[in-house]
Tab-separated table of C-alpha atoms in Angstrom:
chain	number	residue	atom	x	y	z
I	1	UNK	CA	0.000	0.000	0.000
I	2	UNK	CA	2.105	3.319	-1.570
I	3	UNK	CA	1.293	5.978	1.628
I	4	UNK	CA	2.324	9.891	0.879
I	5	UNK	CA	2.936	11.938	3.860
I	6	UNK	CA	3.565	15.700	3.913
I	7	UNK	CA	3.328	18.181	6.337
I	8	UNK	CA	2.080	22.066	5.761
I	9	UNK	CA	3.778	24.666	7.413
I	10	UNK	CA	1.472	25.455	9.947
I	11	UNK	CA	1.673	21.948	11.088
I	12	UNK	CA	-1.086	20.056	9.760
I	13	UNK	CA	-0.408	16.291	9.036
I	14	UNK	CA	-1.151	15.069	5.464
I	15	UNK	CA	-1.988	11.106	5.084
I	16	UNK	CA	-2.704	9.851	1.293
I	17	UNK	CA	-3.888	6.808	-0.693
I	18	UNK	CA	-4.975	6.608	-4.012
I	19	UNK	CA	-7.366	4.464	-4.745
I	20	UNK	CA	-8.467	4.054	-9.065
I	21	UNK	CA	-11.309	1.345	-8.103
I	22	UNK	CA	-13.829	4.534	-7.026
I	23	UNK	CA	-14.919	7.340	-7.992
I	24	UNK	CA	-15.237	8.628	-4.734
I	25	UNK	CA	-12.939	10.429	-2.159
I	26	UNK	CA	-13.076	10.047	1.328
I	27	UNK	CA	-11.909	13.388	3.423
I	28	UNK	CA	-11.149	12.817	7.411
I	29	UNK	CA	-9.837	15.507	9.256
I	30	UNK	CA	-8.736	14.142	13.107
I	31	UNK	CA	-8.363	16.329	15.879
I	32	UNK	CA	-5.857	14.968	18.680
I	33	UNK	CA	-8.755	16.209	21.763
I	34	UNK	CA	-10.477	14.347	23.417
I	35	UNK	CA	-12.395	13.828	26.822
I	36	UNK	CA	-8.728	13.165	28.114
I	37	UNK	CA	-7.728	16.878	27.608
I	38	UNK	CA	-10.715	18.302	29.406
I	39	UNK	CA	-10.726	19.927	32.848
I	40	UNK	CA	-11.955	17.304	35.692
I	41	UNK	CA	-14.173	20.037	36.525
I	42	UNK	CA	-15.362	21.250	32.731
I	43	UNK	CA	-15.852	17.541	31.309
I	44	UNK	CA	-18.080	16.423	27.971
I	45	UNK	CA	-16.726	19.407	26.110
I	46	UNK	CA	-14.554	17.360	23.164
I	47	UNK	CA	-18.298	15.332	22.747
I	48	UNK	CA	-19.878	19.590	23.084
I	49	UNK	CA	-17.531	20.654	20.436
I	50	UNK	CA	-18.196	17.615	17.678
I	51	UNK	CA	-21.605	18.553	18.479
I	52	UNK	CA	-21.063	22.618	17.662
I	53	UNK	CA	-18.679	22.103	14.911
I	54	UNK	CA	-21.768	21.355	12.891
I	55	UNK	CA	-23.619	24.559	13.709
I	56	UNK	CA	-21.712	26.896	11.211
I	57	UNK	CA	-18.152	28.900	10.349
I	58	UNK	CA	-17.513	32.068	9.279
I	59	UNK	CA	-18.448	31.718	5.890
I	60	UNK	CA	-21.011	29.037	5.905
I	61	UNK	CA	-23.619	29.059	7.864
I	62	UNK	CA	-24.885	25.437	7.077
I	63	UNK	CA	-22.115	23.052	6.727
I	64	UNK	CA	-24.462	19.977	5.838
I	65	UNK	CA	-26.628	21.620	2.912
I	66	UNK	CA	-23.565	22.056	1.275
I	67	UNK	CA	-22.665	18.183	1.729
I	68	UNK	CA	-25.221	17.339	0.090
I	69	UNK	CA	-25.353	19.906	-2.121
I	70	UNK	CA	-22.086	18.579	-3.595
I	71	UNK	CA	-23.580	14.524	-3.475
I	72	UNK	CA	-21.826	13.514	-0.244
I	73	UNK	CA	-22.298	12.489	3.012
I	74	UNK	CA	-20.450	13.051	6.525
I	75	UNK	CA	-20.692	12.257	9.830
I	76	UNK	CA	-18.232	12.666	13.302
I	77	UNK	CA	-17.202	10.861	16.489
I	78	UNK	CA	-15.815	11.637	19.648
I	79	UNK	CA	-13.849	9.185	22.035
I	80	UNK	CA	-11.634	9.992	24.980
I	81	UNK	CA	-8.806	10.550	22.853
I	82	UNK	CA	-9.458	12.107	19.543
I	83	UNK	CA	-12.746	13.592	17.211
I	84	UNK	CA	-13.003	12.221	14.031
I	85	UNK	CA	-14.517	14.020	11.251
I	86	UNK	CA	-15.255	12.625	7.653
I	87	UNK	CA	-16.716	13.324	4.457
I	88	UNK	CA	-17.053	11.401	1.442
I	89	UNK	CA	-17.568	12.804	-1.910
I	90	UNK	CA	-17.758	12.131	-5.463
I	91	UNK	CA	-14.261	12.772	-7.150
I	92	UNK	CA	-15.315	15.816	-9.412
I	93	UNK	CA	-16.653	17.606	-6.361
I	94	UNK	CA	-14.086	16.795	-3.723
I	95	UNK	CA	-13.032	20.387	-3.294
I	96	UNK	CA	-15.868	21.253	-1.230
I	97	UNK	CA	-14.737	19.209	1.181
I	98	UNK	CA	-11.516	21.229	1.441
I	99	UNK	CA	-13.731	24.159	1.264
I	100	UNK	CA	-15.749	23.308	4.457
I	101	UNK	CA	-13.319	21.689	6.363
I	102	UNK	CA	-10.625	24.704	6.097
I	103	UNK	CA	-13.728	27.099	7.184
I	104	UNK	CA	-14.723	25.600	10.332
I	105	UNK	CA	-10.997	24.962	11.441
I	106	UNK	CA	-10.614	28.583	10.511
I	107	UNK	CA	-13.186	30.514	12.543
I	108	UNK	CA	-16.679	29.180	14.271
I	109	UNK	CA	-19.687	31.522	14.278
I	110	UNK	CA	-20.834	30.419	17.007
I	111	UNK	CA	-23.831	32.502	19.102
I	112	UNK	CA	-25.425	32.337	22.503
I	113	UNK	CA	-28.061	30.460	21.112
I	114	UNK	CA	-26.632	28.018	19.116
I	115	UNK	CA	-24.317	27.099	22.267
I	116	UNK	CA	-27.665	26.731	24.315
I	117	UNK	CA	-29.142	24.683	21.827
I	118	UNK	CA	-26.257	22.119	21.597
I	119	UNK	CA	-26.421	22.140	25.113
I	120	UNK	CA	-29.797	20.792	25.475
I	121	UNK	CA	-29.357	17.889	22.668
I	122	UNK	CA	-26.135	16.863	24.401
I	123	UNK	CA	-27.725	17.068	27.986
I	124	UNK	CA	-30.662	14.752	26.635
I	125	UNK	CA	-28.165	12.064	24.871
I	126	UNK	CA	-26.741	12.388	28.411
I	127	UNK	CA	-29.923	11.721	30.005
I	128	UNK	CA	-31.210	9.444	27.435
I	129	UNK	CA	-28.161	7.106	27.412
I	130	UNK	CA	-26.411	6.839	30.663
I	131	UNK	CA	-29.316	8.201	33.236
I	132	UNK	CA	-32.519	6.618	32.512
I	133	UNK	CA	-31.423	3.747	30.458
I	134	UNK	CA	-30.555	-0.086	32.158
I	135	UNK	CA	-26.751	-0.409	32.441
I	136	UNK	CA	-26.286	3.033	31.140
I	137	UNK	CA	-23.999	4.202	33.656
I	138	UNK	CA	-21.647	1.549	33.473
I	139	UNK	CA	-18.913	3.656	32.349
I	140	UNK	CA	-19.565	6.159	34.931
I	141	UNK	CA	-19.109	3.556	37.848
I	142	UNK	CA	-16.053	1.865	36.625
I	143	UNK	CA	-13.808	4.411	35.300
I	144	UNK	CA	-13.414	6.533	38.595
I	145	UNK	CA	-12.785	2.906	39.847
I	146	UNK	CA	-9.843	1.895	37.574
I	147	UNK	CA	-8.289	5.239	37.626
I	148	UNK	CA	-7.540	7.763	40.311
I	149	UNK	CA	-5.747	9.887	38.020
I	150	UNK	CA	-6.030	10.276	34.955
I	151	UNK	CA	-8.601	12.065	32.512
I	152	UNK	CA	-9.847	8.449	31.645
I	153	UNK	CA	-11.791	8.590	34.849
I	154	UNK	CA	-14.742	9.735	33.065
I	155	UNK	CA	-16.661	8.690	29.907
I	156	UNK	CA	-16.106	11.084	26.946
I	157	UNK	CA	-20.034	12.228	27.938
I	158	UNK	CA	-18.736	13.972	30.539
I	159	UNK	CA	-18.724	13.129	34.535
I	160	UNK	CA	-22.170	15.105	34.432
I	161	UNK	CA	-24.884	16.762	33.031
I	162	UNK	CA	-24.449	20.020	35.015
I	163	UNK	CA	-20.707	20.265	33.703
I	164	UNK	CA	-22.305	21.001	29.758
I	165	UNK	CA	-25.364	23.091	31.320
I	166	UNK	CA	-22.833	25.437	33.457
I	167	UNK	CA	-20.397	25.460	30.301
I	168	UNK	CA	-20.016	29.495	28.560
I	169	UNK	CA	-19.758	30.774	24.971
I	170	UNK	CA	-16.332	31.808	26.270
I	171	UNK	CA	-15.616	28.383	27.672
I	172	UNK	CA	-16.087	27.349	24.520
I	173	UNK	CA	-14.722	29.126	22.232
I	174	UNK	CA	-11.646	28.874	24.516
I	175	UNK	CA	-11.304	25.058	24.081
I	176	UNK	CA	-11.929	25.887	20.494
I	177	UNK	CA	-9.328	28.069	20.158
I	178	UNK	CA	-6.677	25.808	22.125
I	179	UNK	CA	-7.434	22.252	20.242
I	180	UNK	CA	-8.640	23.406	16.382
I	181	UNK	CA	-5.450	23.770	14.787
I	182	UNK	CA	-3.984	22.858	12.225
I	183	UNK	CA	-0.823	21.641	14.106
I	184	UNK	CA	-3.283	19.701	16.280
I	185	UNK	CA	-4.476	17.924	12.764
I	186	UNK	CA	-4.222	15.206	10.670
I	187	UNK	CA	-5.672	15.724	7.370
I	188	UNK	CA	-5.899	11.915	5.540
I	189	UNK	CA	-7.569	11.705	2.026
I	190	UNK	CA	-8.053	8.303	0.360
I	191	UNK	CA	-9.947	7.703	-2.770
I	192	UNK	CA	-9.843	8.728	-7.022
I	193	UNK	CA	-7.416	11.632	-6.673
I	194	UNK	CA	-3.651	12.172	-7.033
I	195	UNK	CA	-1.291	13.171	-4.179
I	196	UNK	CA	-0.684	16.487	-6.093
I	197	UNK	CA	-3.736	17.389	-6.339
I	198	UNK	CA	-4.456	16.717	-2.680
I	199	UNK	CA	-0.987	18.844	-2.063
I	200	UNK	CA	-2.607	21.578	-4.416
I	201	UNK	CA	-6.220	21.726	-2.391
I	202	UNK	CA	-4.642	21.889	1.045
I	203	UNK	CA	-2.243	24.229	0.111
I	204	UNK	CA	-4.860	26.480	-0.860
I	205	UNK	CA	-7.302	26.047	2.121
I	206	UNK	CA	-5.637	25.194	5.060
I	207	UNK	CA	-2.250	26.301	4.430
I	208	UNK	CA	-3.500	30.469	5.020
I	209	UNK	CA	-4.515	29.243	8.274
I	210	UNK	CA	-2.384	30.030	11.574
I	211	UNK	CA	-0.870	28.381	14.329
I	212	UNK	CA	-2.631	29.019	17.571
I	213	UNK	CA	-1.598	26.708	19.803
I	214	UNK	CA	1.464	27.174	22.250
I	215	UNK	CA	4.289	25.174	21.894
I	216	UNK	CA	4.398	24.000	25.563
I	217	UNK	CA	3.267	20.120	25.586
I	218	UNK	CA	0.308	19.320	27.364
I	219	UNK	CA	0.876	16.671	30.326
I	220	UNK	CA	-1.570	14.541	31.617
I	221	UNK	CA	-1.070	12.759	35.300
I	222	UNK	CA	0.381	9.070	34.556
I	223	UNK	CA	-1.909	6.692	36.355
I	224	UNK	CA	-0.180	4.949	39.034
I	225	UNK	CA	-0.024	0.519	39.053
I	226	UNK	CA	-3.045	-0.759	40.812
I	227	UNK	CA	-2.212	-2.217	44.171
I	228	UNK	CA	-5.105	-4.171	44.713
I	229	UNK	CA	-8.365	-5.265	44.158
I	230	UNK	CA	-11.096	-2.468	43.681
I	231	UNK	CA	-14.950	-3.582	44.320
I	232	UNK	CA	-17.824	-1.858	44.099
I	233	UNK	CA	-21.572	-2.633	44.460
I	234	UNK	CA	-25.078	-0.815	42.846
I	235	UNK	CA	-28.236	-1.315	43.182
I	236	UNK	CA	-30.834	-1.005	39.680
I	237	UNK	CA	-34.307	-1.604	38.536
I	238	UNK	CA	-32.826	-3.945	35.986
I	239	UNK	CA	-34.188	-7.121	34.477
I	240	UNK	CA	-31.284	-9.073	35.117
I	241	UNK	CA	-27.670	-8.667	36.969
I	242	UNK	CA	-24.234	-7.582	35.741
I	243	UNK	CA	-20.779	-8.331	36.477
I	244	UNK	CA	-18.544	-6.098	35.175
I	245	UNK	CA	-14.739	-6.772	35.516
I	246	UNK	CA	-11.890	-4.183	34.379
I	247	UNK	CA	-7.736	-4.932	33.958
I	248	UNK	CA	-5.760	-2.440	32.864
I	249	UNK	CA	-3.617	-2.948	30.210
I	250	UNK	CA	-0.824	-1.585	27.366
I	251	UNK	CA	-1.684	1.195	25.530
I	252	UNK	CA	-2.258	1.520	21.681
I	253	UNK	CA	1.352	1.704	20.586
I	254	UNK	CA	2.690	-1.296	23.005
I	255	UNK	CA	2.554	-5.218	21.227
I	256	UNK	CA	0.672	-5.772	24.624
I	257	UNK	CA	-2.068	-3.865	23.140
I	258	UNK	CA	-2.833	-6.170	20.190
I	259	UNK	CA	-2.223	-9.444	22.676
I	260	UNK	CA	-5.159	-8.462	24.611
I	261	UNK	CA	-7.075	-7.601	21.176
I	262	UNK	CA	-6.276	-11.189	20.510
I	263	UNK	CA	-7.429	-12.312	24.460
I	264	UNK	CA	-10.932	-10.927	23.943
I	265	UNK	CA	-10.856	-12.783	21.184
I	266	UNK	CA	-10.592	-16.199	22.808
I	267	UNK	CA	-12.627	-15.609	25.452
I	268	UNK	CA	-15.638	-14.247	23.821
I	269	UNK	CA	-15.328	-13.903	20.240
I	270	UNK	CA	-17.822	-16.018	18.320
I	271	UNK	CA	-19.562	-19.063	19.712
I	272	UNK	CA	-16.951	-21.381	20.183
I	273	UNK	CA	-14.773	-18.864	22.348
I	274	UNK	CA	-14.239	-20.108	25.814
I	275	UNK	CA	-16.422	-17.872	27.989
I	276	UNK	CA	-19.714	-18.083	25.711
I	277	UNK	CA	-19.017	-22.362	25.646
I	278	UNK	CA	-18.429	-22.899	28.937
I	279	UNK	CA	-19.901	-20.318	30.620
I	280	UNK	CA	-23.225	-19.539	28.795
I	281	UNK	CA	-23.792	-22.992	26.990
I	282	UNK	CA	-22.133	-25.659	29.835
I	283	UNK	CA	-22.832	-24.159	33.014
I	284	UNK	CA	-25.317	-21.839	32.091
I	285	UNK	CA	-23.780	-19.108	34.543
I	286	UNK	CA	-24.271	-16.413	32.269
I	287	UNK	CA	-27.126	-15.300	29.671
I	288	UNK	CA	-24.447	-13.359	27.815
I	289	UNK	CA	-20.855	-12.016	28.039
I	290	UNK	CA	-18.350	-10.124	26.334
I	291	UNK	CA	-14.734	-9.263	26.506
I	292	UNK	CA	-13.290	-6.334	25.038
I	293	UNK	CA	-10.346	-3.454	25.305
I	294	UNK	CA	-10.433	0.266	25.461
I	295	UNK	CA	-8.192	1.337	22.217
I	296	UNK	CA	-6.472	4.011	23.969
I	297	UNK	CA	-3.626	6.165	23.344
I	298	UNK	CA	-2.409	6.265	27.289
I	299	UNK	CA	-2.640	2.367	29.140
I	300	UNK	CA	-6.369	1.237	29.019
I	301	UNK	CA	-8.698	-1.335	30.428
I	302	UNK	CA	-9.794	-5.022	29.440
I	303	UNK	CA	-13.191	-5.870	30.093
I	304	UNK	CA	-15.245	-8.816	30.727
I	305	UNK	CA	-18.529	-8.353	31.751
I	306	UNK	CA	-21.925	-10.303	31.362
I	307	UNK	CA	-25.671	-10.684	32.620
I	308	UNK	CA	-26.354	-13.513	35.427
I	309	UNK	CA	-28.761	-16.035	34.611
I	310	UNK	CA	-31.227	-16.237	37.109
I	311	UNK	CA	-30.324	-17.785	40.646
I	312	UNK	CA	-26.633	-16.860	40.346
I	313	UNK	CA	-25.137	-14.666	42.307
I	314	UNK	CA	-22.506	-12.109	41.419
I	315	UNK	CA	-19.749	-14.140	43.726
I	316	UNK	CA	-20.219	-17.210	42.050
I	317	UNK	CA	-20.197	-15.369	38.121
I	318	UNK	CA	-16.977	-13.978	39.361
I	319	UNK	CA	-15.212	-16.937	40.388
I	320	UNK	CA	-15.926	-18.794	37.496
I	321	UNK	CA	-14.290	-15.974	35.027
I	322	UNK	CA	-11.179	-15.940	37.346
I	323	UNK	CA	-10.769	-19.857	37.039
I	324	UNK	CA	-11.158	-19.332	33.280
I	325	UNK	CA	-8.643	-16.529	33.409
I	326	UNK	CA	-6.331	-18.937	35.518
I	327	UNK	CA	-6.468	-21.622	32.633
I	328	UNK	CA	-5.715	-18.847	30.330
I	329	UNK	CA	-2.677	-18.160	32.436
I	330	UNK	CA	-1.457	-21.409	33.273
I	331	UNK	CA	-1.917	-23.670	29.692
I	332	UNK	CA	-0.551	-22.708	26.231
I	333	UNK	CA	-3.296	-22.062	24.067
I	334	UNK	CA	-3.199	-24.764	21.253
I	335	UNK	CA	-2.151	-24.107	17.564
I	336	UNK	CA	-5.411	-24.754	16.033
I	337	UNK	CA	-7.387	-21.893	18.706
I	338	UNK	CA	-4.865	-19.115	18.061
I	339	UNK	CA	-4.517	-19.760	14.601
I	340	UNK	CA	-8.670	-19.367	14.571
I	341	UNK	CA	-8.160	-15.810	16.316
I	342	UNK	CA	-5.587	-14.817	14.043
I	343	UNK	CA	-7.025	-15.659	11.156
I	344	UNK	CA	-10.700	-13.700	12.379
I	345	UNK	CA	-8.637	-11.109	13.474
I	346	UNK	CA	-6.476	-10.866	10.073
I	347	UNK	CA	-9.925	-11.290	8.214
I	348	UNK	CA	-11.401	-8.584	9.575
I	349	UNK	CA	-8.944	-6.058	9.517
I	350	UNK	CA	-8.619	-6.758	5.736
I	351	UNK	CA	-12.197	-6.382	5.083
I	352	UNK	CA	-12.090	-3.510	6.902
I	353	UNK	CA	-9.723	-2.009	4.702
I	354	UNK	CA	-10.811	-2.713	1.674
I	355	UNK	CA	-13.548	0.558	2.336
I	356	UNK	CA	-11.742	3.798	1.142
I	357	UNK	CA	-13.261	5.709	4.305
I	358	UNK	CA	-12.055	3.029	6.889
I	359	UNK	CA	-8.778	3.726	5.668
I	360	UNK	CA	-8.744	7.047	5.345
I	361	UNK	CA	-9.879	7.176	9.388
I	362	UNK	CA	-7.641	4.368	9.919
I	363	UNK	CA	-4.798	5.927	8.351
I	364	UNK	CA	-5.272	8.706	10.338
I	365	UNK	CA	-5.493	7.094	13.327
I	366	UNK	CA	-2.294	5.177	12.803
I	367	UNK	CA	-0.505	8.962	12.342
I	368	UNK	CA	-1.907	10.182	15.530
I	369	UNK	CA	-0.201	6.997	16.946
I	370	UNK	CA	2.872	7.277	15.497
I	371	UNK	CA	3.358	4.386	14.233
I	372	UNK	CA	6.011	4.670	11.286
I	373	UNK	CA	4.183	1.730	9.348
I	374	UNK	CA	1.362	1.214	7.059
I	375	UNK	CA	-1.639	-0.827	7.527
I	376	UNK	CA	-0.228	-3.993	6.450
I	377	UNK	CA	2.204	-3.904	8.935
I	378	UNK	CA	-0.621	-3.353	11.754
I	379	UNK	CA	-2.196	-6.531	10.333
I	380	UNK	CA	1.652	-8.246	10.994
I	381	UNK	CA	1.658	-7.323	14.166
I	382	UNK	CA	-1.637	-9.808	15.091
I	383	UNK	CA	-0.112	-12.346	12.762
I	384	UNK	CA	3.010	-12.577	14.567
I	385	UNK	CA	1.316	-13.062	17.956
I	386	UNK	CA	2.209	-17.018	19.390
I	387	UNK	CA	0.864	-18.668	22.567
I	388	UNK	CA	3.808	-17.539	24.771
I	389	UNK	CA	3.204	-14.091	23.996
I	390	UNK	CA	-0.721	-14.818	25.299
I	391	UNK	CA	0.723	-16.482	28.593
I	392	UNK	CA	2.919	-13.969	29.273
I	393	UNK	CA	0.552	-10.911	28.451
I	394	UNK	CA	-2.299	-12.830	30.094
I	395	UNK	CA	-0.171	-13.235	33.487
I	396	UNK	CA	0.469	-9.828	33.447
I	397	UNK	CA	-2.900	-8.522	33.073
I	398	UNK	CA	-5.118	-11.129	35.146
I	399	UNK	CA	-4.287	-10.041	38.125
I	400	UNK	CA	-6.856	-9.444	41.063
I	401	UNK	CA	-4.351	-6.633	42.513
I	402	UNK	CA	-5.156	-5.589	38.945
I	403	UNK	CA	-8.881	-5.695	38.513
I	404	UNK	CA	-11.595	-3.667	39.148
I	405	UNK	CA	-15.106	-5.424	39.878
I	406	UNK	CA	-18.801	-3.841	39.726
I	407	UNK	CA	-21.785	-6.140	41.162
I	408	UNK	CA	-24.730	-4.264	39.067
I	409	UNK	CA	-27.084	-5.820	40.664
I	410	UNK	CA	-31.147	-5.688	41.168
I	411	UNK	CA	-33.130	-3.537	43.351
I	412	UNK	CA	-34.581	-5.840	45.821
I	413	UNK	CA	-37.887	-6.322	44.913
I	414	UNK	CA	-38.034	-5.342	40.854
I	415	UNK	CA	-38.612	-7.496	38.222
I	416	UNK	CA	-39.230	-10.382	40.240
């Protein structure tokens, strides 16, 4: 896969791949904010922001009509690390997504009232999704569990509601001002157009556009090593009960990472993975469970977690997933398993890829890493992965000194 890289001189990252099969191009401009580089007592702006980013720039009042003006289609995402934003386009009209892009990082016109209004749709998504909805606050619970720390404490939501109501047109435009850069950018374009051309266009609408940022480097706390077991207990109107377990692991640029990509994987990747045979079909312990990581930049968190069938309690659901994990820990995982994980894993990351727009975000992502590698390499990464690296990653992470543990359970009395 032939990658062009170039960087403007005000900083912002160019990412390219041509791709002759379409006749579409696929625009992502990342930001490197996230909930991470929010104030622990001004949280849920990065999620605000995506939010306001759509409400007009200095010179176009309504980014979307334009979109589809020119045949496209776009869309954005926020995580605790980075907002993603992306639009794809037919090739003869790609320069409008230069055009739009380039405004908005340029200059928001944003108003009292469209502040308010965002304000009120992200408060209800709050509401909607983590207050009044059954295991929505999950991520609210655990995080301030796992870390003490650092900005991963809280969900990219936000901590709380009140946080976006109490937030300013100055608080905003502030953050705006500090994270919207073009050195704090990474501009990847994929699709039916040449790597001149894609020179040419951001030359012409982002290069006019200034630093703003300082050059001091922004430091975030390092989250100190877990000394031992954290537990905590709720109490729901739910229809059935939760255990959630959390392990922090490596980070996104550490070969750890992609181990415990490849751990989920065994445990509760398809039907034949360990925890959905033994677990939900043999013993019948759980209704459903899942294992999963937190892709993050800074060290992150494994997690297992799955609803109780009825009669078991959250002790016994717990003790079963550590004697799993101890298996894990103590037995090479045969040939014929981890070859089945690779191969998914390889499979899917190839499918993936084969969309222009998943790797123009990918691509993009992989900058923000800093990973001096192309996609293919990623995908050797997994490949390369063999049962000792598993034992060793799995000993490391399994840990109950290690492990943070929510009992979501019922509110004596409901749905019984």
């Amino acid at each position: 896969m032939n990658i062009n890289r170039h960087v403007l001189a005000n900083g912002l990252r160019i990412i390219h791949q041509e791709d002759t099969t379409t006749q579409m191009v696929a625009v992502n401009l990342l930001y490197n904010v996230g909930a991470r580089n929010e104030d622990p007592q001004h949280t849920g702006y990065a999620h605000l922001m995506e939010h306001l980013m759509f409400e007009g720039s200095v010179n176009i009042p309504d980014y979307d009509a334009h979109v589809q003006f020119a045949g496209g289609e776009n869309n954005a995402w926020t995580n605790n690390d980075l907002t993603n934003y992306y639009i794809t386009l037919p090739k003869s009209n790609i320069e409008t997504a230069f055009w739009l892009e380039s405004d908005r990082m340029l200059g928001l016109a944003l108003t009292e009232q469209s502040v308010e209004v965002q304000k009120g749709v992200v408060i209800e998504e709050f509401k909607q999704r983590h207050l009044n909805r059954p295991y929505g606050d999950i991520q609210h619970l655990i995080r301030p569990m796992a870390y003490k720390v650092h900005p991963y404490r809280w969900p990219t939501i936000g901590i709380c509601p009140e946080h976006i109501e109490q937030a300013t047109l100055n608080d905003i435009m502030d953050f705006y001002n500090r994270h919207y850069t073009p050195d704090n950018a990474i501009l990847s374009v994929v699709g039916n157009i040449g790597f001149d051309e894609v020179l040419a266009l951001s030359e012409k609408w982002f290069g006019p556009i200034l630093k703003k940022r300082d050059e001091v480097t922004e430091e975030r706390a390092t989250e100190p090593a877990q000394s031992r077991i954290r537990r905590k207990t709720v109490y729901r109107d739910i229809p059935s009960e939760m255990l959630v377990m959390a392990f922090h692991m490596a980070n996104r640029r550490d070969i750890g990472y992609h181990v415990c990509d490849l751990i989920t994987d065994i445990l509760a990747a398809g039907q034949s993975s360990r925890l959905i045979q033994h677990l939900v079909h043999q013993t019948k312990i759980f209704t459903a469970i899942d294992a999963y990581i937190q892709g993050s930049l800074d060290n992150g968190l494994l997690y297992i977690m799955g609803r109780l069938a009825e009669g078991i309690t959250c002790e016994m659901a717990e003790e079963a997933i550590w004697e799993e994990l101890s298996v894990l820990k103590c037995t090479s995982i045969p040939d014929e398993e981890l070859s089945k994980v690779r191969n998914r894993s390889e499979s899917e990351r190839t499918f993936n890829n084969i969309n222009y727009l998943n790797r123009a975000i990918n691509l993009a992502q992989m900058e923000l890493i800093g990973q001096d590698s192309n996609l293919n390499e990623e995908l050797a990464r997994y490949c390369s992965i063999t049962s000792h690296d598993v034992r060793q990653v799995a000993n490391k992470v399994f840990l109950k000194r290690n492990c943070s543990v929510l009992y979501y359970k019922k509110t004596p009395g409901e749905y019984s």
